[in-house]
Amino acid sequence: PTRQLSLFSQDDMILMNQALHAFKSLQLEQAVELFQKYRKTFPRGHDVAAKTALAEFLLKGLQEAPNDLAERVPYLCRLWDRFEDCVQSNSMNPHDRLISEQKKAFFRGMLKEIEQTSPACTVSIIGGIPLGYLFLEAEQHEQAIPHLQGAIAEAPHNASVYGYLGDAYWLRGNSKTARQCYREGCSIDPSAIDWQHLKDDELIALRQELLLLYDFDPELASGWLPSHARVNGLFERKTVRIHEGLKEQVDEYLALRKSLEKKTDPVKLARLFFRGIILCENEEGLRLVKKIDPIDVRRRMKQANPELFADFLPILPASPARFH
C-alpha cells in the first residue's frame, strides 16, 4: 500500500516561517509568542532558543528607549550594536540575511520616526548621530551622501562624519572619493573614525596589522594608520594650496609639536608624523610660510618612526632646498 506522507514538516515550516517573518519585520512580541509556540508544538524541531532570546532582548531594549529624539537616536544606535554582539555570542552571523533584513527594517524605522516626529527637521546631526549614518545602516547610501555633506557643513571638524561619507561613496563604488573622505577624517582625528562600521576592507585589514605592530593599542594603531595608508598607496597625496588651508596645516602641526615638547604622547607623535607627510608633500607652498622649516619636519619624522620614514622617502618628491 502507498505510505501516507506526514504533513508534520509542512506545519513545522509554516509556523517557523511565521515566526521568522515577525522577527525580521520587528514585530517582536508576535515573534516571541510564535517562537514559544513553535518550541511547545514541535519540541524536536529546530532549536529556536537563540532567536527567542534575541527577540526578547530587542523587545526589552525598544520598550526602554527614551522618547526625546536627541536621546532616542543614539540610544537606539547603541542598542543595535549590543544586539549584534548578542547575535555573535549566540553563534550567529550578524551579516546573515535574516539579521541584515532586520537591521534594514530597524534603521528605516528610526528614519520614519524622525520624519513623523520632526517633519520639518533640517539638522543633519541628532544627539551626536549624523542622519546620514542612519541612511547608511538602512542601506540607502545615495540618500546618505547629501545628509553627510550637510553634517560636515554643521560640524567641519567631526572626523566620524567624514568616515561615514567615505562609507557612502564606497558603497556607491567610488573608492577614490571614499578614500579621500577617510583621509580627511584621519587628518582630523583617526581615533574618532567609526572603525567598527567602516566599509573599506583594505583599511580595516591595515588597522588589524597595526594593532599587532603597536601592541594592540587601538588609539595608537589608528594614529599611525593614515601614515601607513599613504606609504602603502591606499591614500593619495593630499594637495593643499597656500590659500586653501596650507597655513592652517602648518599651525596645526606647530601646535602638536609644541604640545609634544611639553609632554611625550605616542598618539600625538603619530599624528605629527602624518601632518609631516602632508607638509613634505606640499613643500613648494611652504616657501610662503615663514614659520616652518621642512628640514626640521623631516628630522622629527625620522626620529618618530625611522622605518616608516625610510619607506616614505621614495614617494616624496625631491626638494632638497631649505626654506626659512
PDB file of C-alpha atoms in Angstrom:
ATOM      1  CA  PRO A   1       0.000   0.000   0.000  1.00  0.00           C
ATOM      2  CA  THR A   2       1.126   3.577  -0.626  1.00  0.00           C
ATOM      3  CA  ARG A   3       2.515   5.172   2.553  1.00  0.00           C
ATOM      4  CA  GLN A   4       0.688   8.351   3.603  1.00  0.00           C
ATOM      5  CA  LEU A   5       3.150  11.272   3.835  1.00  0.00           C
ATOM      6  CA  SER A   6       3.046  13.193   7.095  1.00  0.00           C
ATOM      7  CA  LEU A   7       2.135  16.871   6.977  1.00  0.00           C
ATOM      8  CA  PHE A   8       4.139  17.467  10.153  1.00  0.00           C
ATOM      9  CA  SER A   9       7.090  19.047   8.315  1.00  0.00           C
ATOM     10  CA  GLN A  10       4.795  21.415   6.409  1.00  0.00           C
ATOM     11  CA  ASP A  11       3.091  22.591   9.602  1.00  0.00           C
ATOM     12  CA  ASP A  12       6.510  22.860  11.202  1.00  0.00           C
ATOM     13  CA  MET A  13       7.840  25.188   8.495  1.00  0.00           C
ATOM     14  CA  ILE A  14       4.648  27.250   8.254  1.00  0.00           C
ATOM     15  CA  LEU A  15       4.868  28.160  11.945  1.00  0.00           C
ATOM     16  CA  MET A  16       8.629  28.684  11.734  1.00  0.00           C
ATOM     17  CA  ASN A  17       8.286  30.973   8.713  1.00  0.00           C
ATOM     18  CA  GLN A  18       5.617  32.997  10.507  1.00  0.00           C
ATOM     19  CA  ALA A  19       7.935  33.411  13.491  1.00  0.00           C
ATOM     20  CA  LEU A  20      10.896  34.380  11.318  1.00  0.00           C
ATOM     21  CA  HIS A  21       8.826  36.889   9.349  1.00  0.00           C
ATOM     22  CA  ALA A  22       7.662  38.547  12.566  1.00  0.00           C
ATOM     23  CA  PHE A  23      11.228  38.584  13.881  1.00  0.00           C
ATOM     24  CA  LYS A  24      12.634  40.070  10.657  1.00  0.00           C
ATOM     25  CA  SER A  25       9.961  42.770  10.445  1.00  0.00           C
ATOM     26  CA  LEU A  26      10.430  43.728  14.120  1.00  0.00           C
ATOM     27  CA  GLN A  27       7.004  42.511  15.225  1.00  0.00           C
ATOM     28  CA  LEU A  28       8.849  41.314  18.280  1.00  0.00           C
ATOM     29  CA  GLU A  29       6.019  40.478  20.679  1.00  0.00           C
ATOM     30  CA  GLN A  30       4.454  38.312  17.990  1.00  0.00           C
ATOM     31  CA  ALA A  31       7.859  36.792  17.182  1.00  0.00           C
ATOM     32  CA  VAL A  32       8.412  35.769  20.812  1.00  0.00           C
ATOM     33  CA  GLU A  33       4.927  34.218  21.011  1.00  0.00           C
ATOM     34  CA  LEU A  34       5.409  32.311  17.737  1.00  0.00           C
ATOM     35  CA  PHE A  35       8.861  31.016  18.696  1.00  0.00           C
ATOM     36  CA  GLN A  36       7.489  29.839  22.047  1.00  0.00           C
ATOM     37  CA  LYS A  37       4.505  28.220  20.331  1.00  0.00           C
ATOM     38  CA  TYR A  38       6.830  26.511  17.867  1.00  0.00           C
ATOM     39  CA  ARG A  39       9.020  25.147  20.656  1.00  0.00           C
ATOM     40  CA  LYS A  40       5.969  23.809  22.530  1.00  0.00           C
ATOM     41  CA  THR A  41       4.301  22.349  19.424  1.00  0.00           C
ATOM     42  CA  PHE A  42       7.448  20.843  17.899  1.00  0.00           C
ATOM     43  CA  PRO A  43       9.807  20.049  20.815  1.00  0.00           C
ATOM     44  CA  ARG A  44      12.026  18.024  18.481  1.00  0.00           C
ATOM     45  CA  GLY A  45      12.016  20.622  15.725  1.00  0.00           C
ATOM     46  CA  HIS A  46      14.505  23.394  15.059  1.00  0.00           C
ATOM     47  CA  ASP A  47      16.232  24.971  18.050  1.00  0.00           C
ATOM     48  CA  VAL A  48      14.714  28.447  18.392  1.00  0.00           C
ATOM     49  CA  ALA A  49      16.106  29.304  21.843  1.00  0.00           C
ATOM     50  CA  ALA A  50      18.703  31.757  20.474  1.00  0.00           C
ATOM     51  CA  LYS A  51      16.231  33.571  18.225  1.00  0.00           C
ATOM     52  CA  THR A  52      13.714  33.781  21.062  1.00  0.00           C
ATOM     53  CA  ALA A  53      16.360  35.305  23.344  1.00  0.00           C
ATOM     54  CA  LEU A  54      17.353  37.812  20.634  1.00  0.00           C
ATOM     55  CA  ALA A  55      13.741  38.844  20.044  1.00  0.00           C
ATOM     56  CA  GLU A  56      13.234  39.304  23.796  1.00  0.00           C
ATOM     57  CA  PHE A  57      16.459  41.334  24.084  1.00  0.00           C
ATOM     58  CA  LEU A  58      15.486  43.697  21.291  1.00  0.00           C
ATOM     59  CA  LEU A  59      11.903  43.994  22.526  1.00  0.00           C
ATOM     60  CA  LYS A  60      13.059  44.935  26.024  1.00  0.00           C
ATOM     61  CA  GLY A  61      15.554  47.446  24.619  1.00  0.00           C
ATOM     62  CA  LEU A  62      12.916  49.136  22.474  1.00  0.00           C
ATOM     63  CA  GLN A  63      10.489  49.305  25.385  1.00  0.00           C
ATOM     64  CA  GLU A  64      13.124  51.092  27.475  1.00  0.00           C
ATOM     65  CA  ALA A  65      14.100  53.590  24.756  1.00  0.00           C
ATOM     66  CA  PRO A  66      13.727  57.276  25.743  1.00  0.00           C
ATOM     67  CA  ASN A  67      11.122  59.358  23.923  1.00  0.00           C
ATOM     68  CA  ASP A  68      13.170  62.517  23.418  1.00  0.00           C
ATOM     69  CA  LEU A  69      14.631  62.348  19.898  1.00  0.00           C
ATOM     70  CA  ALA A  70      18.072  63.667  20.890  1.00  0.00           C
ATOM     71  CA  GLU A  71      18.377  60.826  23.416  1.00  0.00           C
ATOM     72  CA  ARG A  72      16.419  58.214  21.495  1.00  0.00           C
ATOM     73  CA  VAL A  73      18.554  58.188  18.323  1.00  0.00           C
ATOM     74  CA  PRO A  74      21.940  57.497  19.987  1.00  0.00           C
ATOM     75  CA  TYR A  75      20.266  55.036  22.393  1.00  0.00           C
ATOM     76  CA  LEU A  76      18.800  53.018  19.526  1.00  0.00           C
ATOM     77  CA  CYS A  77      22.141  53.001  17.668  1.00  0.00           C
ATOM     78  CA  ARG A  78      23.853  51.638  20.793  1.00  0.00           C
ATOM     79  CA  LEU A  79      21.025  49.130  21.219  1.00  0.00           C
ATOM     80  CA  TRP A  80      21.596  47.755  17.740  1.00  0.00           C
ATOM     81  CA  ASP A  81      25.339  47.428  18.368  1.00  0.00           C
ATOM     82  CA  ARG A  82      24.600  45.492  21.575  1.00  0.00           C
ATOM     83  CA  PHE A  83      22.103  43.374  19.675  1.00  0.00           C
ATOM     84  CA  GLU A  84      24.763  42.438  17.105  1.00  0.00           C
ATOM     85  CA  ASP A  85      27.068  41.477  19.990  1.00  0.00           C
ATOM     86  CA  CYS A  86      24.299  39.197  21.263  1.00  0.00           C
ATOM     87  CA  VAL A  87      23.907  37.731  17.789  1.00  0.00           C
ATOM     88  CA  GLN A  88      27.590  36.793  17.768  1.00  0.00           C
ATOM     89  CA  SER A  89      27.502  35.447  21.316  1.00  0.00           C
ATOM     90  CA  ASN A  90      24.691  33.142  20.195  1.00  0.00           C
ATOM     91  CA  SER A  91      26.933  31.764  17.443  1.00  0.00           C
ATOM     92  CA  MET A  92      25.040  33.585  14.696  1.00  0.00           C
ATOM     93  CA  ASN A  93      26.469  35.777  11.956  1.00  0.00           C
ATOM     94  CA  PRO A  94      25.488  39.494  12.115  1.00  0.00           C
ATOM     95  CA  HIS A  95      25.724  39.514   8.304  1.00  0.00           C
ATOM     96  CA  ASP A  96      23.278  36.624   7.965  1.00  0.00           C
ATOM     97  CA  ARG A  97      20.443  37.532   5.614  1.00  0.00           C
ATOM     98  CA  LEU A  98      17.851  37.381   8.388  1.00  0.00           C
ATOM     99  CA  ILE A  99      19.799  39.801  10.624  1.00  0.00           C
ATOM    100  CA  SER A 100      20.665  42.041   7.662  1.00  0.00           C
ATOM    101  CA  GLU A 101      16.994  42.364   6.737  1.00  0.00           C
ATOM    102  CA  GLN A 102      16.146  43.057  10.358  1.00  0.00           C
ATOM    103  CA  LYS A 103      18.851  45.735  10.544  1.00  0.00           C
ATOM    104  CA  LYS A 104      17.480  47.447   7.471  1.00  0.00           C
ATOM    105  CA  ALA A 105      13.990  47.458   8.986  1.00  0.00           C
ATOM    106  CA  PHE A 106      15.351  48.751  12.322  1.00  0.00           C
ATOM    107  CA  PHE A 107      17.125  51.777  10.836  1.00  0.00           C
ATOM    108  CA  ARG A 108      14.389  52.545   8.339  1.00  0.00           C
ATOM    109  CA  GLY A 109      12.032  52.545  11.286  1.00  0.00           C
ATOM    110  CA  MET A 110      14.250  55.096  13.032  1.00  0.00           C
ATOM    111  CA  LEU A 111      14.224  57.336   9.960  1.00  0.00           C
ATOM    112  CA  LYS A 112      10.445  57.081   9.767  1.00  0.00           C
ATOM    113  CA  GLU A 113      10.161  58.038  13.444  1.00  0.00           C
ATOM    114  CA  ILE A 114      12.338  61.113  12.875  1.00  0.00           C
ATOM    115  CA  GLU A 115      10.244  62.142   9.870  1.00  0.00           C
ATOM    116  CA  GLN A 116       6.998  61.722  11.821  1.00  0.00           C
ATOM    117  CA  THR A 117       8.315  63.435  14.962  1.00  0.00           C
ATOM    118  CA  SER A 118      10.048  66.336  13.210  1.00  0.00           C
ATOM    119  CA  PRO A 119       8.738  66.568   9.623  1.00  0.00           C
ATOM    120  CA  ALA A 120      10.445  69.945   9.160  1.00  0.00           C
ATOM    121  CA  CYS A 121      13.743  68.746  10.646  1.00  0.00           C
ATOM    122  CA  THR A 122      16.656  70.418   8.851  1.00  0.00           C
ATOM    123  CA  VAL A 123      19.538  69.409  11.137  1.00  0.00           C
ATOM    124  CA  SER A 124      21.936  66.756   9.894  1.00  0.00           C
ATOM    125  CA  ILE A 125      23.071  65.563  13.333  1.00  0.00           C
ATOM    126  CA  ILE A 126      20.707  64.418  16.106  1.00  0.00           C
ATOM    127  CA  GLY A 127      22.108  63.566  19.527  1.00  0.00           C
ATOM    128  CA  GLY A 128      25.594  63.387  18.053  1.00  0.00           C
ATOM    129  CA  ILE A 129      24.498  60.865  15.386  1.00  0.00           C
ATOM    130  CA  PRO A 130      24.576  62.004  11.732  1.00  0.00           C
ATOM    131  CA  LEU A 131      21.318  61.276   9.924  1.00  0.00           C
ATOM    132  CA  GLY A 132      23.463  60.065   7.047  1.00  0.00           C
ATOM    133  CA  TYR A 133      24.699  57.213   9.246  1.00  0.00           C
ATOM    134  CA  LEU A 134      21.117  56.045   9.722  1.00  0.00           C
ATOM    135  CA  PHE A 135      20.613  56.065   5.955  1.00  0.00           C
ATOM    136  CA  LEU A 136      23.801  54.029   5.550  1.00  0.00           C
ATOM    137  CA  GLU A 137      22.652  51.386   8.007  1.00  0.00           C
ATOM    138  CA  ALA A 138      19.241  51.369   6.312  1.00  0.00           C
ATOM    139  CA  GLU A 139      21.026  50.506   3.035  1.00  0.00           C
ATOM    140  CA  GLN A 140      20.157  53.856   1.453  1.00  0.00           C
ATOM    141  CA  HIS A 141      23.657  55.138   0.729  1.00  0.00           C
ATOM    142  CA  GLU A 142      22.601  57.529  -2.050  1.00  0.00           C
ATOM    143  CA  GLN A 143      20.333  59.396   0.371  1.00  0.00           C
ATOM    144  CA  ALA A 144      23.130  59.316   2.951  1.00  0.00           C
ATOM    145  CA  ILE A 145      25.523  61.436   0.876  1.00  0.00           C
ATOM    146  CA  PRO A 146      23.688  64.811   0.934  1.00  0.00           C
ATOM    147  CA  HIS A 147      22.845  64.374   4.623  1.00  0.00           C
ATOM    148  CA  LEU A 148      26.501  63.682   5.466  1.00  0.00           C
ATOM    149  CA  GLN A 149      27.652  66.625   3.375  1.00  0.00           C
ATOM    150  CA  GLY A 150      25.225  68.749   5.368  1.00  0.00           C
ATOM    151  CA  ALA A 151      26.629  67.310   8.596  1.00  0.00           C
ATOM    152  CA  ILE A 152      30.145  68.339   7.538  1.00  0.00           C
ATOM    153  CA  ALA A 153      28.873  71.879   6.988  1.00  0.00           C
ATOM    154  CA  GLU A 154      27.422  71.789  10.535  1.00  0.00           C
ATOM    155  CA  ALA A 155      30.497  70.151  12.121  1.00  0.00           C
ATOM    156  CA  PRO A 156      33.543  70.565   9.824  1.00  0.00           C
ATOM    157  CA  HIS A 157      35.919  69.065  12.394  1.00  0.00           C
ATOM    158  CA  ASN A 158      33.904  65.902  13.045  1.00  0.00           C
ATOM    159  CA  ALA A 159      36.137  63.053  11.862  1.00  0.00           C
ATOM    160  CA  SER A 160      33.443  60.390  12.131  1.00  0.00           C
ATOM    161  CA  VAL A 161      31.201  62.221   9.638  1.00  0.00           C
ATOM    162  CA  TYR A 162      33.982  62.147   7.044  1.00  0.00           C
ATOM    163  CA  GLY A 163      34.315  58.427   7.728  1.00  0.00           C
ATOM    164  CA  TYR A 164      30.619  57.831   7.129  1.00  0.00           C
ATOM    165  CA  LEU A 165      30.736  59.933   3.952  1.00  0.00           C
ATOM    166  CA  GLY A 166      33.618  57.728   2.825  1.00  0.00           C
ATOM    167  CA  ASP A 167      31.430  54.695   3.532  1.00  0.00           C
ATOM    168  CA  ALA A 168      28.622  56.140   1.412  1.00  0.00           C
ATOM    169  CA  TYR A 169      30.930  56.740  -1.544  1.00  0.00           C
ATOM    170  CA  TRP A 170      32.480  53.294  -1.057  1.00  0.00           C
ATOM    171  CA  LEU A 171      29.044  51.661  -1.278  1.00  0.00           C
ATOM    172  CA  ARG A 172      28.362  53.721  -4.392  1.00  0.00           C
ATOM    173  CA  GLY A 173      31.508  52.202  -5.908  1.00  0.00           C
ATOM    174  CA  ASN A 174      33.580  55.400  -5.873  1.00  0.00           C
ATOM    175  CA  SER A 175      36.613  54.148  -3.939  1.00  0.00           C
ATOM    176  CA  LYS A 176      38.825  57.117  -4.856  1.00  0.00           C
ATOM    177  CA  THR A 177      36.459  59.699  -3.361  1.00  0.00           C
ATOM    178  CA  ALA A 178      35.775  57.365  -0.436  1.00  0.00           C
ATOM    179  CA  ARG A 179      39.448  57.240   0.500  1.00  0.00           C
ATOM    180  CA  GLN A 180      39.773  60.990   0.184  1.00  0.00           C
ATOM    181  CA  CYS A 181      36.993  61.221   2.780  1.00  0.00           C
ATOM    182  CA  TYR A 182      38.664  58.623   5.012  1.00  0.00           C
ATOM    183  CA  ARG A 183      41.936  60.545   4.711  1.00  0.00           C
ATOM    184  CA  GLU A 184      40.214  63.802   5.702  1.00  0.00           C
ATOM    185  CA  GLY A 185      38.698  62.121   8.741  1.00  0.00           C
ATOM    186  CA  CYS A 186      42.055  60.651   9.716  1.00  0.00           C
ATOM    187  CA  SER A 187      43.769  64.021   9.379  1.00  0.00           C
ATOM    188  CA  ILE A 188      41.285  65.422  11.938  1.00  0.00           C
ATOM    189  CA  ASP A 189      41.323  62.540  14.436  1.00  0.00           C
ATOM    190  CA  PRO A 190      41.845  58.935  13.287  1.00  0.00           C
ATOM    191  CA  SER A 191      40.669  57.525  16.623  1.00  0.00           C
ATOM    192  CA  ALA A 192      37.268  59.195  16.100  1.00  0.00           C
ATOM    193  CA  ILE A 193      36.612  57.235  12.897  1.00  0.00           C
ATOM    194  CA  ASP A 194      33.959  54.544  13.344  1.00  0.00           C
ATOM    195  CA  TRP A 195      36.229  51.586  12.558  1.00  0.00           C
ATOM    196  CA  GLN A 196      33.577  49.095  13.655  1.00  0.00           C
ATOM    197  CA  HIS A 197      31.342  50.039  10.716  1.00  0.00           C
ATOM    198  CA  LEU A 198      33.939  51.160   8.129  1.00  0.00           C
ATOM    199  CA  LYS A 199      33.283  49.658   4.682  1.00  0.00           C
ATOM    200  CA  ASP A 200      36.829  49.673   3.209  1.00  0.00           C
ATOM    201  CA  ASP A 201      38.181  46.155   3.781  1.00  0.00           C
ATOM    202  CA  GLU A 202      41.773  47.129   2.937  1.00  0.00           C
ATOM    203  CA  LEU A 203      41.834  49.885   5.538  1.00  0.00           C
ATOM    204  CA  ILE A 204      40.277  47.537   8.093  1.00  0.00           C
ATOM    205  CA  ALA A 205      42.931  44.912   7.300  1.00  0.00           C
ATOM    206  CA  LEU A 206      45.682  47.522   7.636  1.00  0.00           C
ATOM    207  CA  ARG A 207      44.359  48.585  11.028  1.00  0.00           C
ATOM    208  CA  GLN A 208      44.367  44.948  12.160  1.00  0.00           C
ATOM    209  CA  GLU A 209      48.030  44.679  11.124  1.00  0.00           C
ATOM    210  CA  LEU A 210      48.839  47.874  13.003  1.00  0.00           C
ATOM    211  CA  LEU A 211      47.117  46.587  16.126  1.00  0.00           C
ATOM    212  CA  LEU A 212      49.681  43.768  16.102  1.00  0.00           C
ATOM    213  CA  LEU A 213      52.517  46.163  15.351  1.00  0.00           C
ATOM    214  CA  TYR A 214      51.579  48.635  18.091  1.00  0.00           C
ATOM    215  CA  ASP A 215      50.862  46.188  20.938  1.00  0.00           C
ATOM    216  CA  PHE A 216      47.080  46.074  20.493  1.00  0.00           C
ATOM    217  CA  ASP A 217      46.692  49.751  21.374  1.00  0.00           C
ATOM    218  CA  PRO A 218      43.668  50.787  19.232  1.00  0.00           C
ATOM    219  CA  GLU A 219      44.285  54.519  19.610  1.00  0.00           C
ATOM    220  CA  LEU A 220      47.948  54.196  18.657  1.00  0.00           C
ATOM    221  CA  ALA A 221      47.151  51.872  15.737  1.00  0.00           C
ATOM    222  CA  SER A 222      44.556  54.374  14.485  1.00  0.00           C
ATOM    223  CA  GLY A 223      47.025  57.233  14.971  1.00  0.00           C
ATOM    224  CA  TRP A 224      49.618  55.604  12.724  1.00  0.00           C
ATOM    225  CA  LEU A 225      47.125  54.282  10.178  1.00  0.00           C
ATOM    226  CA  PRO A 226      46.944  57.321   7.846  1.00  0.00           C
ATOM    227  CA  SER A 227      50.744  57.435   7.508  1.00  0.00           C
ATOM    228  CA  HIS A 228      50.922  53.722   6.720  1.00  0.00           C
ATOM    229  CA  ALA A 229      47.973  54.085   4.342  1.00  0.00           C
ATOM    230  CA  ARG A 230      49.807  56.852   2.474  1.00  0.00           C
ATOM    231  CA  VAL A 231      53.067  54.904   2.281  1.00  0.00           C
ATOM    232  CA  ASN A 232      51.209  51.754   1.162  1.00  0.00           C
ATOM    233  CA  GLY A 233      49.359  53.662  -1.556  1.00  0.00           C
ATOM    234  CA  LEU A 234      45.885  53.384  -0.046  1.00  0.00           C
ATOM    235  CA  PHE A 235      45.745  57.156   0.468  1.00  0.00           C
ATOM    236  CA  GLU A 236      46.727  59.547  -2.281  1.00  0.00           C
ATOM    237  CA  ARG A 237      48.812  62.666  -1.754  1.00  0.00           C
ATOM    238  CA  LYS A 238      46.849  65.476  -0.117  1.00  0.00           C
ATOM    239  CA  THR A 239      47.459  68.629  -2.140  1.00  0.00           C
ATOM    240  CA  VAL A 240      46.983  71.804  -0.095  1.00  0.00           C
ATOM    241  CA  ARG A 241      47.480  75.247  -1.609  1.00  0.00           C
ATOM    242  CA  ILE A 242      48.504  78.330   0.323  1.00  0.00           C
ATOM    243  CA  HIS A 243      45.021  79.882   0.143  1.00  0.00           C
ATOM    244  CA  GLU A 244      43.207  76.572   0.663  1.00  0.00           C
ATOM    245  CA  GLY A 245      44.400  75.566   4.095  1.00  0.00           C
ATOM    246  CA  LEU A 246      48.187  75.198   3.987  1.00  0.00           C
ATOM    247  CA  LYS A 247      48.679  77.830   6.680  1.00  0.00           C
ATOM    248  CA  GLU A 248      46.144  76.022   8.846  1.00  0.00           C
ATOM    249  CA  GLN A 249      48.014  72.747   8.294  1.00  0.00           C
ATOM    250  CA  VAL A 250      51.222  74.439   9.453  1.00  0.00           C
ATOM    251  CA  ASP A 251      49.501  75.928  12.508  1.00  0.00           C
ATOM    252  CA  GLU A 252      48.087  72.532  13.482  1.00  0.00           C
ATOM    253  CA  TYR A 253      51.499  70.913  13.018  1.00  0.00           C
ATOM    254  CA  LEU A 254      53.184  73.549  15.181  1.00  0.00           C
ATOM    255  CA  ALA A 255      50.506  73.218  17.882  1.00  0.00           C
ATOM    256  CA  LEU A 256      51.068  69.457  18.000  1.00  0.00           C
ATOM    257  CA  ARG A 257      54.839  69.932  18.098  1.00  0.00           C
ATOM    258  CA  LYS A 258      54.566  72.425  20.952  1.00  0.00           C
ATOM    259  CA  SER A 259      52.327  70.053  22.896  1.00  0.00           C
ATOM    260  CA  LEU A 260      54.857  67.226  22.445  1.00  0.00           C
ATOM    261  CA  GLU A 261      57.703  69.433  23.681  1.00  0.00           C
ATOM    262  CA  LYS A 262      55.796  69.803  26.955  1.00  0.00           C
ATOM    263  CA  LYS A 263      54.832  66.152  27.336  1.00  0.00           C
ATOM    264  CA  THR A 264      55.592  62.996  25.364  1.00  0.00           C
ATOM    265  CA  ASP A 265      52.487  61.413  23.857  1.00  0.00           C
ATOM    266  CA  PRO A 266      52.859  58.461  21.416  1.00  0.00           C
ATOM    267  CA  VAL A 267      49.460  59.093  19.825  1.00  0.00           C
ATOM    268  CA  LYS A 268      50.187  62.768  19.203  1.00  0.00           C
ATOM    269  CA  LEU A 269      53.585  61.765  17.807  1.00  0.00           C
ATOM    270  CA  ALA A 270      51.820  59.521  15.283  1.00  0.00           C
ATOM    271  CA  ARG A 271      49.541  62.394  14.297  1.00  0.00           C
ATOM    272  CA  LEU A 272      52.543  64.722  13.984  1.00  0.00           C
ATOM    273  CA  PHE A 273      54.139  62.249  11.574  1.00  0.00           C
ATOM    274  CA  PHE A 274      51.093  62.309   9.287  1.00  0.00           C
ATOM    275  CA  ARG A 275      50.996  66.108   9.440  1.00  0.00           C
ATOM    276  CA  GLY A 276      54.640  65.962   8.454  1.00  0.00           C
ATOM    277  CA  ILE A 277      53.773  63.852   5.412  1.00  0.00           C
ATOM    278  CA  ILE A 278      51.217  66.450   4.300  1.00  0.00           C
ATOM    279  CA  LEU A 279      53.708  69.296   4.727  1.00  0.00           C
ATOM    280  CA  CYS A 280      56.519  67.426   2.970  1.00  0.00           C
ATOM    281  CA  GLU A 281      54.272  66.677   0.021  1.00  0.00           C
ATOM    282  CA  ASN A 282      53.339  70.360  -0.206  1.00  0.00           C
ATOM    283  CA  GLU A 283      56.834  71.676   0.409  1.00  0.00           C
ATOM    284  CA  GLU A 284      56.785  74.021  -2.572  1.00  0.00           C
ATOM    285  CA  GLY A 285      53.994  76.030  -0.962  1.00  0.00           C
ATOM    286  CA  LEU A 286      55.959  76.349   2.269  1.00  0.00           C
ATOM    287  CA  ARG A 287      58.154  78.974   0.573  1.00  0.00           C
ATOM    288  CA  LEU A 288      55.397  81.419   1.526  1.00  0.00           C
ATOM    289  CA  VAL A 289      55.063  80.198   5.111  1.00  0.00           C
ATOM    290  CA  LYS A 290      57.958  81.658   7.070  1.00  0.00           C
ATOM    291  CA  LYS A 291      57.487  79.851  10.368  1.00  0.00           C
ATOM    292  CA  ILE A 292      58.158  76.274   9.243  1.00  0.00           C
ATOM    293  CA  ASP A 293      61.390  74.526   8.241  1.00  0.00           C
ATOM    294  CA  PRO A 294      60.860  71.419   6.029  1.00  0.00           C
ATOM    295  CA  ILE A 295      64.267  70.040   7.036  1.00  0.00           C
ATOM    296  CA  ASP A 296      63.208  70.076  10.693  1.00  0.00           C
ATOM    297  CA  VAL A 297      59.904  68.430   9.763  1.00  0.00           C
ATOM    298  CA  ARG A 298      61.762  65.545   8.119  1.00  0.00           C
ATOM    299  CA  ARG A 299      64.186  65.236  11.025  1.00  0.00           C
ATOM    300  CA  ARG A 300      61.339  64.897  13.514  1.00  0.00           C
ATOM    301  CA  MET A 301      59.586  62.345  11.303  1.00  0.00           C
ATOM    302  CA  LYS A 302      62.760  60.255  11.137  1.00  0.00           C
ATOM    303  CA  GLN A 303      63.129  60.391  14.902  1.00  0.00           C
ATOM    304  CA  ALA A 304      59.498  59.417  15.436  1.00  0.00           C
ATOM    305  CA  ASN A 305      59.490  56.369  13.161  1.00  0.00           C
ATOM    306  CA  PRO A 306      62.747  55.671  11.253  1.00  0.00           C
ATOM    307  CA  GLU A 307      61.424  52.631   9.339  1.00  0.00           C
ATOM    308  CA  LEU A 308      58.241  54.299   8.157  1.00  0.00           C
ATOM    309  CA  PHE A 309      60.149  57.461   7.258  1.00  0.00           C
ATOM    310  CA  ALA A 310      62.543  55.374   5.126  1.00  0.00           C
ATOM    311  CA  ASP A 311      59.527  53.860   3.342  1.00  0.00           C
ATOM    312  CA  PHE A 312      58.072  57.328   2.798  1.00  0.00           C
ATOM    313  CA  LEU A 313      61.198  58.860   1.197  1.00  0.00           C
ATOM    314  CA  PRO A 314      60.884  57.049  -2.176  1.00  0.00           C
ATOM    315  CA  ILE A 315      57.414  58.550  -2.795  1.00  0.00           C
ATOM    316  CA  LEU A 316      58.451  62.035  -1.636  1.00  0.00           C
ATOM    317  CA  PRO A 317      59.169  64.498  -4.465  1.00  0.00           C
ATOM    318  CA  ALA A 318      62.820  65.609  -4.382  1.00  0.00           C
ATOM    319  CA  SER A 319      63.102  69.060  -2.834  1.00  0.00           C
ATOM    320  CA  PRO A 320      66.435  69.489  -1.091  1.00  0.00           C
ATOM    321  CA  ALA A 321      66.250  73.253  -0.711  1.00  0.00           C
ATOM    322  CA  ARG A 322      65.852  74.614   2.811  1.00  0.00           C
ATOM    323  CA  PHE A 323      63.221  77.299   3.278  1.00  0.00           C
ATOM    324  CA  HIS A 324      63.320  79.829   6.050  1.00  0.00           C
TER     325      HIS A 324
END
